[in-house]
Amino acid sequence: MDVRKKNSQIANAYYNLGLAKAKRRDLSGAVEALKRSLRFDKFQTDARNLLGLIYNEIGEVGSALTQWIISLNLQETDNLAEEYLRKVHASRGYLEVADQAAKKFNQALIYAQNENEDLAVLLLMRMLTEMPNYVKAQELLAVLYIHHEDYTKAGRCLYQALKVDQYNPHALRLMAYVKQNTGRAEVERRKIKNAFSHRQMQDDDIILPPSYRENTGWQSVLNILAGLVMGAVVIFFLVMPASKEALNIRHNEELRQSLEVINQKSIEIDSLNQKLETAELMQQKAEEALKTMQNDSGSVLSQYQKLVQILEAYRNADPRTAAQLYVGLDVETLNDGVLNGIVAWVQQDMTENGWQLLVQMGDEAMAQEGGAAQAIDAYQKSLQIKGDNPEVIYKLGMAYVAAGDTETANQHFGDVIMNYPDSEYAEQAKVQRGY
């Protein structure tokens, strides 16, 4: 049998296994099966698309986009990945929420590794209110709660994780540990029940002493009177003084206990105030960290999104839009070993053709009345792709002249004169500078 055909059969078998696991919410098992399928046949589009769907389901949107982009480049027609990417892109705010969730999870992981567990908990709680299906975040939060012996909250996190990925082995192990440590209420209930349980006394349990004999008549009356007299004497001489002393002792003990309670409450109030101040400080630090992360536009997920937009522009035969988007692309972020080929192709095309398209756009803007600002933007973007270009530098200077910014224009003319003295634009730059 041909090796390629055999590998394809094995890949299909693993795909079917992954599909079956995904249908019964065993998403972790499905991911492993689909990865094995792609090891045998990287062109197994169905397996790659399903893997992307599962990644998206468990909150790992960046990994989902990676799989769909690869799938679309391996099979450009009749590919569901195109529809998935279109829906994700059309969902307003979804990619932004997923981007922030990924950054918050990574920051919380750093906090946890550096013993800032309280900050990690705060960050994860806020992130999971927006994206509760992020399984790894639920597991991390559960681990932090377990470390603080808050098994009830840990169980809630694991319950949410297992709702998404029902057979997640890590979550199941943690849930078993949590259940083992939350059975104390049942044990205490049984102890109390055993302590107060008793058997009803039967008639045979009554034992009569040998000296017992039944008394009747006057003898009984005299015995009762004698008992009353003895009782009165005992109460007057023994019980009353002892009761008075016992009351004094009990009063003093109650007073002492009340003072202890007041002191303890004062200590607890001071401790709570200190904890409140610490919590407020931690909250302030967490909010500052969140603002810092929210202002970071260079995240991996946003770069994936920009790469998707560039590829869509290529597919729509709109290379000018692709060139404009490429200027803001962080190529190093996307060189993760998976998309290297795609990124390298885009980078090569932009180096050869993209900068020229931007120059053309700048020339067209300069030909229009009031188009100097657009021309400046196009020329600057062209120089970001290919900076060693005296023609574009000179044209940028002319655009600033048209915009009325002579000082900046002279800086660009001076750049051409000093750094490119042998170019044809050096003489023209000298004329503009008045040399």
Tab-separated table of C-alpha atoms in Angstrom:
chain	number	residue	atom	x	y	z
A	1	MET	CA	0.000	0.000	0.000
A	2	ASP	CA	1.245	3.507	-0.837
A	3	VAL	CA	2.659	5.259	2.251
A	4	ARG	CA	0.743	8.468	1.549
A	5	LYS	CA	-2.539	6.573	1.223
A	6	LYS	CA	-1.863	4.672	4.438
A	7	ASN	CA	-1.085	7.902	6.306
A	8	SER	CA	-4.306	9.399	4.959
A	9	GLN	CA	-6.319	6.445	6.257
A	10	ILE	CA	-4.727	6.716	9.697
A	11	ALA	CA	-5.375	10.467	9.717
A	12	ASN	CA	-9.041	9.879	8.848
A	13	ALA	CA	-9.344	7.302	11.625
A	14	TYR	CA	-7.969	9.760	14.185
A	15	TYR	CA	-10.275	12.469	12.810
A	16	ASN	CA	-13.307	10.209	13.300
A	17	LEU	CA	-12.120	9.445	16.828
A	18	GLY	CA	-11.710	13.157	17.563
A	19	LEU	CA	-15.151	13.916	16.148
A	20	ALA	CA	-16.738	11.221	18.343
A	21	LYS	CA	-14.988	12.574	21.440
A	22	ALA	CA	-16.022	16.143	20.620
A	23	LYS	CA	-19.694	15.072	20.311
A	24	ARG	CA	-19.676	13.742	23.882
A	25	ARG	CA	-17.867	16.867	25.199
A	26	ASP	CA	-14.508	15.129	25.664
A	27	LEU	CA	-12.722	18.129	24.177
A	28	SER	CA	-9.290	17.321	25.657
A	29	GLY	CA	-9.408	13.845	24.156
A	30	ALA	CA	-10.630	15.291	20.863
A	31	VAL	CA	-7.688	17.730	20.728
A	32	GLU	CA	-5.184	14.892	21.187
A	33	ALA	CA	-6.853	12.750	18.507
A	34	LEU	CA	-7.015	15.631	16.009
A	35	LYS	CA	-3.366	16.552	16.601
A	36	ARG	CA	-2.424	12.941	15.841
A	37	SER	CA	-4.527	13.118	12.686
A	38	LEU	CA	-2.619	16.188	11.505
A	39	ARG	CA	0.724	14.521	12.239
A	40	PHE	CA	-0.120	11.873	9.655
A	41	ASP	CA	-1.710	14.257	7.140
A	42	LYS	CA	-1.341	18.033	7.545
A	43	PHE	CA	-3.779	18.525	4.647
A	44	GLN	CA	-6.630	16.926	6.626
A	45	THR	CA	-8.739	20.083	6.441
A	46	ASP	CA	-11.707	18.709	8.389
A	47	ALA	CA	-9.470	17.757	11.314
A	48	ARG	CA	-7.774	21.175	11.324
A	49	ASN	CA	-11.068	23.067	11.162
A	50	LEU	CA	-12.580	20.974	13.966
A	51	LEU	CA	-9.447	21.543	16.061
A	52	GLY	CA	-9.943	25.279	15.568
A	53	LEU	CA	-13.569	25.024	16.669
A	54	ILE	CA	-12.566	23.167	19.843
A	55	TYR	CA	-9.848	25.698	20.653
A	56	ASN	CA	-12.429	28.447	20.240
A	57	GLU	CA	-14.874	26.544	22.495
A	58	ILE	CA	-12.362	26.254	25.355
A	59	GLY	CA	-11.416	29.934	25.113
A	60	GLU	CA	-8.095	29.645	23.241
A	61	VAL	CA	-9.117	31.885	20.344
A	62	GLY	CA	-5.545	32.605	19.193
A	63	SER	CA	-4.892	28.904	18.603
A	64	ALA	CA	-8.236	28.612	16.794
A	65	LEU	CA	-7.341	31.449	14.400
A	66	THR	CA	-3.958	29.837	13.735
A	67	GLN	CA	-5.563	26.547	12.684
A	68	TRP	CA	-8.127	28.232	10.436
A	69	ILE	CA	-5.546	30.446	8.727
A	70	ILE	CA	-3.326	27.434	7.993
A	71	SER	CA	-6.345	25.484	6.761
A	72	LEU	CA	-7.399	28.295	4.433
A	73	ASN	CA	-3.921	28.555	2.936
A	74	LEU	CA	-3.694	24.805	2.389
A	75	GLN	CA	-7.147	24.671	0.773
A	76	GLU	CA	-8.338	27.981	-0.651
A	77	THR	CA	-11.684	26.826	-2.071
A	78	ASP	CA	-14.671	25.075	-0.465
A	79	ASN	CA	-13.180	25.495	2.987
A	80	LEU	CA	-15.338	26.088	6.078
A	81	ALA	CA	-12.405	27.882	7.697
A	82	GLU	CA	-13.214	30.923	5.554
A	83	GLU	CA	-16.718	31.035	7.046
A	84	TYR	CA	-15.385	30.600	10.595
A	85	LEU	CA	-12.899	33.458	10.134
A	86	ARG	CA	-15.601	35.664	8.637
A	87	LYS	CA	-17.960	35.033	11.574
A	88	VAL	CA	-15.243	35.696	14.147
A	89	HIS	CA	-14.242	38.884	12.370
A	90	ALA	CA	-17.896	39.977	12.106
A	91	SER	CA	-18.572	39.416	15.825
A	92	ARG	CA	-18.049	42.920	17.155
A	93	GLY	CA	-15.892	42.979	20.245
A	94	TYR	CA	-15.350	39.209	20.384
A	95	LEU	CA	-11.721	39.288	19.277
A	96	GLU	CA	-11.013	42.181	21.649
A	97	VAL	CA	-12.520	40.265	24.583
A	98	ALA	CA	-10.551	37.143	23.622
A	99	ASP	CA	-7.369	39.199	23.246
A	100	GLN	CA	-7.766	40.764	26.693
A	101	ALA	CA	-8.640	37.364	28.205
A	102	ALA	CA	-5.435	35.805	26.842
A	103	LYS	CA	-3.308	38.673	28.167
A	104	LYS	CA	-4.995	38.602	31.580
A	105	PHE	CA	-4.487	34.834	31.835
A	106	ASN	CA	-0.778	35.156	31.014
A	107	GLN	CA	-0.378	38.002	33.521
A	108	ALA	CA	-2.249	36.026	36.209
A	109	LEU	CA	0.045	33.075	35.555
A	110	ILE	CA	3.071	35.345	36.084
A	111	TYR	CA	1.544	36.677	39.308
A	112	ALA	CA	0.904	33.134	40.554
A	113	GLN	CA	4.461	32.020	39.727
A	114	ASN	CA	5.846	35.026	41.624
A	115	GLU	CA	3.736	34.381	44.758
A	116	ASN	CA	1.313	37.244	44.060
A	117	GLU	CA	-1.632	34.886	44.304
A	118	ASP	CA	-4.160	37.489	45.448
A	119	LEU	CA	-3.521	39.611	42.365
A	120	ALA	CA	-3.756	36.502	40.203
A	121	VAL	CA	-7.151	35.622	41.727
A	122	LEU	CA	-8.491	39.155	41.184
A	123	LEU	CA	-7.329	39.171	37.573
A	124	LEU	CA	-8.774	35.728	36.796
A	125	MET	CA	-12.116	36.528	38.443
A	126	ARG	CA	-12.530	39.642	36.295
A	127	MET	CA	-11.443	37.830	33.149
A	128	LEU	CA	-13.781	34.866	33.694
A	129	THR	CA	-16.819	37.117	34.106
A	130	GLU	CA	-16.331	38.039	30.430
A	131	MET	CA	-15.103	34.654	29.151
A	132	PRO	CA	-16.256	31.843	31.494
A	133	ASN	CA	-15.485	29.107	28.941
A	134	TYR	CA	-11.706	29.689	29.227
A	135	VAL	CA	-10.934	26.228	30.664
A	136	LYS	CA	-7.260	26.835	31.520
A	137	ALA	CA	-8.177	30.000	33.436
A	138	GLN	CA	-10.867	28.143	35.428
A	139	GLU	CA	-8.316	25.441	36.303
A	140	LEU	CA	-5.686	27.986	37.367
A	141	LEU	CA	-8.195	29.814	39.567
A	142	ALA	CA	-9.258	26.487	41.104
A	143	VAL	CA	-5.626	25.637	41.900
A	144	LEU	CA	-5.188	29.014	43.631
A	145	TYR	CA	-8.364	28.458	45.679
A	146	ILE	CA	-7.178	24.948	46.635
A	147	HIS	CA	-3.857	26.390	47.769
A	148	HIS	CA	-5.826	28.649	50.126
A	149	GLU	CA	-8.034	25.680	51.154
A	150	ASP	CA	-11.164	27.360	49.770
A	151	TYR	CA	-12.498	24.123	48.323
A	152	THR	CA	-16.036	25.389	47.706
A	153	LYS	CA	-14.917	28.133	45.315
A	154	ALA	CA	-12.438	25.744	43.714
A	155	GLY	CA	-15.284	23.309	43.082
A	156	ARG	CA	-17.340	26.025	41.373
A	157	CYS	CA	-14.467	26.837	39.006
A	158	LEU	CA	-13.933	23.181	38.177
A	159	TYR	CA	-17.669	22.716	37.630
A	160	GLN	CA	-17.592	25.499	35.022
A	161	ALA	CA	-14.523	23.956	33.361
A	162	LEU	CA	-16.131	20.509	33.216
A	163	LYS	CA	-19.313	21.979	31.723
A	164	VAL	CA	-17.182	22.953	28.725
A	165	ASP	CA	-14.742	20.007	28.673
A	166	GLN	CA	-16.546	17.164	30.441
A	167	TYR	CA	-13.644	14.687	30.531
A	168	ASN	CA	-10.732	17.078	31.060
A	169	PRO	CA	-8.268	14.877	33.009
A	170	HIS	CA	-6.642	17.724	34.923
A	171	ALA	CA	-9.989	19.190	35.987
A	172	LEU	CA	-11.277	15.745	37.004
A	173	ARG	CA	-8.228	15.110	39.210
A	174	LEU	CA	-8.658	18.481	40.883
A	175	MET	CA	-12.390	17.886	41.367
A	176	ALA	CA	-11.713	14.526	43.028
A	177	TYR	CA	-9.297	16.220	45.426
A	178	VAL	CA	-11.829	18.971	46.172
A	179	LYS	CA	-14.586	16.434	46.880
A	180	GLN	CA	-12.261	14.553	49.196
A	181	ASN	CA	-11.736	17.721	51.220
A	182	THR	CA	-15.351	18.873	51.428
A	183	GLY	CA	-16.895	15.827	53.190
A	184	ARG	CA	-16.344	17.108	56.732
A	185	ALA	CA	-19.941	18.243	57.248
A	186	GLU	CA	-21.241	14.691	56.780
A	187	VAL	CA	-18.617	13.294	59.172
A	188	GLU	CA	-19.558	15.822	61.894
A	189	ARG	CA	-23.254	15.080	61.433
A	190	ARG	CA	-22.654	11.387	61.987
A	191	LYS	CA	-20.553	12.041	65.111
A	192	ILE	CA	-23.318	14.171	66.666
A	193	LYS	CA	-25.943	11.565	65.827
A	194	ASN	CA	-23.916	8.794	67.485
A	195	ALA	CA	-23.184	10.908	70.573
A	196	PHE	CA	-26.854	11.579	71.319
A	197	SER	CA	-28.317	8.226	70.316
A	198	HIS	CA	-29.701	5.957	73.177
A	199	ARG	CA	-31.738	2.807	73.705
A	200	GLN	CA	-35.153	3.009	75.323
A	201	MET	CA	-35.127	1.518	78.870
A	202	GLN	CA	-37.142	-1.698	79.335
A	203	ASP	CA	-38.893	-2.982	82.443
A	204	ASP	CA	-36.272	-5.714	82.922
A	205	ASP	CA	-33.580	-3.040	83.267
A	206	ILE	CA	-35.014	-1.899	86.670
A	207	ILE	CA	-33.118	-3.610	89.521
A	208	LEU	CA	-34.722	-3.646	92.964
A	209	PRO	CA	-32.356	-3.629	95.986
A	210	PRO	CA	-32.674	-6.630	98.378
A	211	SER	CA	-33.567	-4.375	101.368
A	212	TYR	CA	-36.545	-2.874	99.582
A	213	ARG	CA	-39.906	-3.369	101.184
A	214	GLU	CA	-43.197	-1.554	100.623
A	215	ASN	CA	-44.241	0.980	103.292
A	216	THR	CA	-47.839	1.978	103.906
A	217	GLY	CA	-50.001	4.070	106.263
A	218	TRP	CA	-48.571	6.356	109.003
A	219	GLN	CA	-45.049	5.211	108.390
A	220	SER	CA	-45.175	6.715	104.937
A	221	VAL	CA	-46.568	10.012	106.267
A	222	LEU	CA	-43.809	10.274	108.907
A	223	ASN	CA	-41.163	9.549	106.312
A	224	ILE	CA	-42.527	12.351	104.108
A	225	LEU	CA	-42.561	14.882	106.977
A	226	ALA	CA	-39.030	13.955	107.992
A	227	GLY	CA	-37.905	14.374	104.421
A	228	LEU	CA	-39.451	17.838	104.212
A	229	VAL	CA	-37.718	18.960	107.430
A	230	MET	CA	-34.356	17.646	106.297
A	231	GLY	CA	-34.826	19.306	102.918
A	232	ALA	CA	-35.532	22.701	104.510
A	233	VAL	CA	-32.450	22.414	106.738
A	234	VAL	CA	-30.213	21.472	103.814
A	235	ILE	CA	-31.547	24.370	101.692
A	236	PHE	CA	-31.019	26.972	104.438
A	237	PHE	CA	-27.569	25.932	105.617
A	238	LEU	CA	-25.985	24.423	102.510
A	239	VAL	CA	-27.790	25.238	99.281
A	240	MET	CA	-28.466	28.980	99.735
A	241	PRO	CA	-24.880	30.025	100.658
A	242	ALA	CA	-23.497	27.817	97.936
A	243	SER	CA	-25.973	29.238	95.420
A	244	LYS	CA	-25.081	32.813	96.363
A	245	GLU	CA	-21.377	32.090	95.976
A	246	ALA	CA	-22.031	30.297	92.688
A	247	LEU	CA	-23.965	33.321	91.412
A	248	ASN	CA	-21.078	35.622	92.284
A	249	ILE	CA	-18.584	33.327	90.576
A	250	ARG	CA	-20.766	33.014	87.483
A	251	HIS	CA	-21.260	36.791	87.334
A	252	ASN	CA	-17.506	37.381	87.547
A	253	GLU	CA	-16.866	34.732	84.906
A	254	GLU	CA	-19.435	36.266	82.567
A	255	LEU	CA	-17.882	39.689	83.075
A	256	ARG	CA	-14.411	38.302	82.309
A	257	GLN	CA	-15.661	36.536	79.188
A	258	SER	CA	-17.404	39.712	78.003
A	259	LEU	CA	-14.177	41.694	78.392
A	260	GLU	CA	-12.280	38.992	76.487
A	261	VAL	CA	-14.860	39.095	73.682
A	262	ILE	CA	-14.585	42.891	73.486
A	263	ASN	CA	-10.774	42.677	73.329
A	264	GLN	CA	-10.937	39.948	70.703
A	265	LYS	CA	-13.375	41.967	68.615
A	266	SER	CA	-11.082	44.978	68.827
A	267	ILE	CA	-8.177	42.847	67.624
A	268	GLU	CA	-10.297	41.437	64.782
A	269	ILE	CA	-11.403	44.947	63.738
A	270	ASP	CA	-7.786	46.113	63.628
A	271	SER	CA	-6.842	43.028	61.611
A	272	LEU	CA	-9.744	43.553	59.188
A	273	ASN	CA	-8.765	47.199	58.719
A	274	GLN	CA	-5.221	46.128	57.864
A	275	LYS	CA	-6.520	43.495	55.425
A	276	LEU	CA	-8.836	46.080	53.880
A	277	GLU	CA	-5.958	48.484	53.338
A	278	THR	CA	-3.871	45.667	51.819
A	279	ALA	CA	-6.758	44.596	49.574
A	280	GLU	CA	-7.323	48.172	48.387
A	281	LEU	CA	-3.612	48.494	47.589
A	282	MET	CA	-3.653	45.166	45.732
A	283	GLN	CA	-6.786	46.208	43.841
A	284	GLN	CA	-5.103	49.465	42.831
A	285	LYS	CA	-2.048	47.561	41.571
A	286	ALA	CA	-4.263	45.095	39.706
A	287	GLU	CA	-6.225	47.900	38.051
A	288	GLU	CA	-2.997	49.606	37.010
A	289	ALA	CA	-1.742	46.316	35.568
A	290	LEU	CA	-5.038	45.864	33.722
A	291	LYS	CA	-4.821	49.367	32.239
A	292	THR	CA	-1.273	48.646	31.103
A	293	MET	CA	-2.381	45.422	29.434
A	294	GLN	CA	-5.438	47.030	27.876
A	295	ASN	CA	-3.255	49.715	26.290
A	296	ASP	CA	-0.964	47.120	24.745
A	297	SER	CA	-1.927	46.854	21.081
A	298	GLY	CA	0.879	44.506	20.060
A	299	SER	CA	-0.575	41.311	21.415
A	300	VAL	CA	-0.286	38.039	19.550
A	301	LEU	CA	-4.030	37.787	19.005
A	302	SER	CA	-4.298	41.275	17.476
A	303	GLN	CA	-1.433	40.394	15.133
A	304	TYR	CA	-3.281	37.238	14.070
A	305	GLN	CA	-6.328	39.395	13.402
A	306	LYS	CA	-4.282	41.787	11.263
A	307	LEU	CA	-2.761	38.870	9.343
A	308	VAL	CA	-6.276	37.559	8.628
A	309	GLN	CA	-7.272	40.985	7.284
A	310	ILE	CA	-4.170	41.069	5.046
A	311	LEU	CA	-4.949	37.610	3.644
A	312	GLU	CA	-8.575	38.624	3.054
A	313	ALA	CA	-7.340	41.683	1.129
A	314	TYR	CA	-5.194	39.425	-1.054
A	315	ARG	CA	-8.165	37.122	-1.682
A	316	ASN	CA	-10.274	40.149	-2.658
A	317	ALA	CA	-7.567	41.302	-5.117
A	318	ASP	CA	-6.974	44.450	-3.044
A	319	PRO	CA	-3.167	44.637	-2.636
A	320	ARG	CA	-3.265	48.328	-1.673
A	321	THR	CA	-5.280	47.581	1.466
A	322	ALA	CA	-2.928	44.672	2.214
A	323	ALA	CA	0.074	47.036	1.938
A	324	GLN	CA	-1.495	49.576	4.316
A	325	LEU	CA	-2.296	46.862	6.875
A	326	TYR	CA	1.153	45.296	6.563
A	327	VAL	CA	2.840	48.445	7.922
A	328	GLY	CA	1.344	47.772	11.373
A	329	LEU	CA	2.090	44.028	11.375
A	330	ASP	CA	4.606	42.699	13.936
A	331	VAL	CA	6.267	39.978	11.905
A	332	GLU	CA	8.425	38.703	14.783
A	333	THR	CA	5.343	37.974	16.907
A	334	LEU	CA	3.901	35.690	14.216
A	335	ASN	CA	7.087	33.686	13.606
A	336	ASP	CA	5.998	30.883	15.928
A	337	GLY	CA	7.049	27.946	13.773
A	338	VAL	CA	3.523	27.399	12.445
A	339	LEU	CA	2.876	30.460	10.286
A	340	ASN	CA	6.470	31.106	9.228
A	341	GLY	CA	5.820	30.163	5.591
A	342	ILE	CA	2.745	32.388	5.258
A	343	VAL	CA	4.409	35.347	6.981
A	344	ALA	CA	7.558	34.958	4.879
A	345	TRP	CA	5.497	35.003	1.673
A	346	VAL	CA	3.635	38.170	2.728
A	347	GLN	CA	6.889	39.814	3.828
A	348	GLN	CA	8.594	39.049	0.514
A	349	ASP	CA	5.678	40.371	-1.539
A	350	MET	CA	5.576	43.599	0.465
A	351	THR	CA	9.329	44.101	0.145
A	352	GLU	CA	9.112	43.666	-3.621
A	353	ASN	CA	5.741	45.248	-4.445
A	354	GLY	CA	4.011	46.696	-1.384
A	355	TRP	CA	6.190	49.793	-1.025
A	356	GLN	CA	5.643	50.674	-4.703
A	357	LEU	CA	1.867	50.501	-4.293
A	358	LEU	CA	2.080	52.959	-1.409
A	359	VAL	CA	4.232	55.311	-3.512
A	360	GLN	CA	1.594	55.184	-6.239
A	361	MET	CA	-1.076	56.035	-3.700
A	362	GLY	CA	1.016	58.970	-2.525
A	363	ASP	CA	1.533	60.216	-6.094
A	364	GLU	CA	-2.210	60.012	-6.753
A	365	ALA	CA	-2.957	61.957	-3.577
A	366	MET	CA	-0.432	64.668	-4.527
A	367	ALA	CA	-2.171	65.062	-7.869
A	368	GLN	CA	-5.385	65.927	-6.085
A	369	GLU	CA	-6.115	69.270	-4.478
A	370	GLY	CA	-5.740	69.091	-0.711
A	371	GLY	CA	-4.257	65.576	-0.839
A	372	ALA	CA	-0.948	66.438	0.835
A	373	ALA	CA	-1.865	64.793	4.146
A	374	GLN	CA	-2.835	61.525	2.430
A	375	ALA	CA	0.349	61.636	0.384
A	376	ILE	CA	2.484	62.108	3.509
A	377	ASP	CA	0.812	59.077	5.131
A	378	ALA	CA	1.361	56.890	2.042
A	379	TYR	CA	5.023	57.929	1.581
A	380	GLN	CA	5.778	57.361	5.279
A	381	LYS	CA	4.255	53.867	5.150
A	382	SER	CA	6.286	53.089	2.028
A	383	LEU	CA	9.472	54.106	3.847
A	384	GLN	CA	8.552	51.840	6.765
A	385	ILE	CA	8.672	48.905	4.358
A	386	LYS	CA	11.695	50.101	2.374
A	387	GLY	CA	13.518	52.933	4.093
A	388	ASP	CA	16.590	53.185	1.839
A	389	ASN	CA	14.814	55.052	-0.959
A	390	PRO	CA	15.923	58.636	-1.884
A	391	GLU	CA	13.045	59.030	-4.371
A	392	VAL	CA	10.379	58.484	-1.714
A	393	ILE	CA	12.237	60.639	0.833
A	394	TYR	CA	12.339	63.495	-1.717
A	395	LYS	CA	8.648	63.044	-2.525
A	396	LEU	CA	7.835	63.085	1.185
A	397	GLY	CA	9.657	66.415	1.457
A	398	MET	CA	7.623	67.796	-1.459
A	399	ALA	CA	4.426	66.624	0.253
A	400	TYR	CA	5.391	68.563	3.383
A	401	VAL	CA	6.058	71.631	1.191
A	402	ALA	CA	2.534	71.271	-0.188
A	403	ALA	CA	1.212	70.955	3.353
A	404	GLY	CA	2.997	74.190	4.354
A	405	ASP	CA	5.498	72.517	6.718
A	406	THR	CA	8.752	73.870	5.282
A	407	GLU	CA	10.872	72.949	8.305
A	408	THR	CA	10.034	69.239	8.118
A	409	ALA	CA	10.359	69.317	4.325
A	410	ASN	CA	13.908	70.713	4.616
A	411	GLN	CA	14.837	67.902	6.989
A	412	HIS	CA	13.910	65.338	4.333
A	413	PHE	CA	15.684	67.288	1.591
A	414	GLY	CA	18.763	67.430	3.809
A	415	ASP	CA	18.527	63.649	4.305
A	416	VAL	CA	18.653	63.136	0.525
A	417	ILE	CA	21.567	65.580	0.098
A	418	MET	CA	23.677	64.124	2.929
A	419	ASN	CA	22.951	60.396	2.592
A	420	TYR	CA	22.339	60.026	-1.143
A	421	PRO	CA	24.658	62.611	-2.803
A	422	ASP	CA	25.045	60.552	-5.995
A	423	SER	CA	21.320	60.122	-6.617
A	424	GLU	CA	19.404	62.160	-9.183
A	425	TYR	CA	17.244	63.555	-6.386
A	426	ALA	CA	20.175	65.166	-4.546
A	427	GLU	CA	20.356	68.075	-7.009
A	428	GLN	CA	16.607	68.567	-6.898
A	429	ALA	CA	16.747	68.600	-3.096
A	430	LYS	CA	19.470	71.295	-3.207
A	431	VAL	CA	17.221	73.427	-5.407
A	432	GLN	CA	14.400	73.065	-2.895
A	433	ARG	CA	16.748	74.037	-0.053
A	434	GLY	CA	17.925	77.060	-2.055
A	435	TYR	CA	21.574	75.974	-2.456
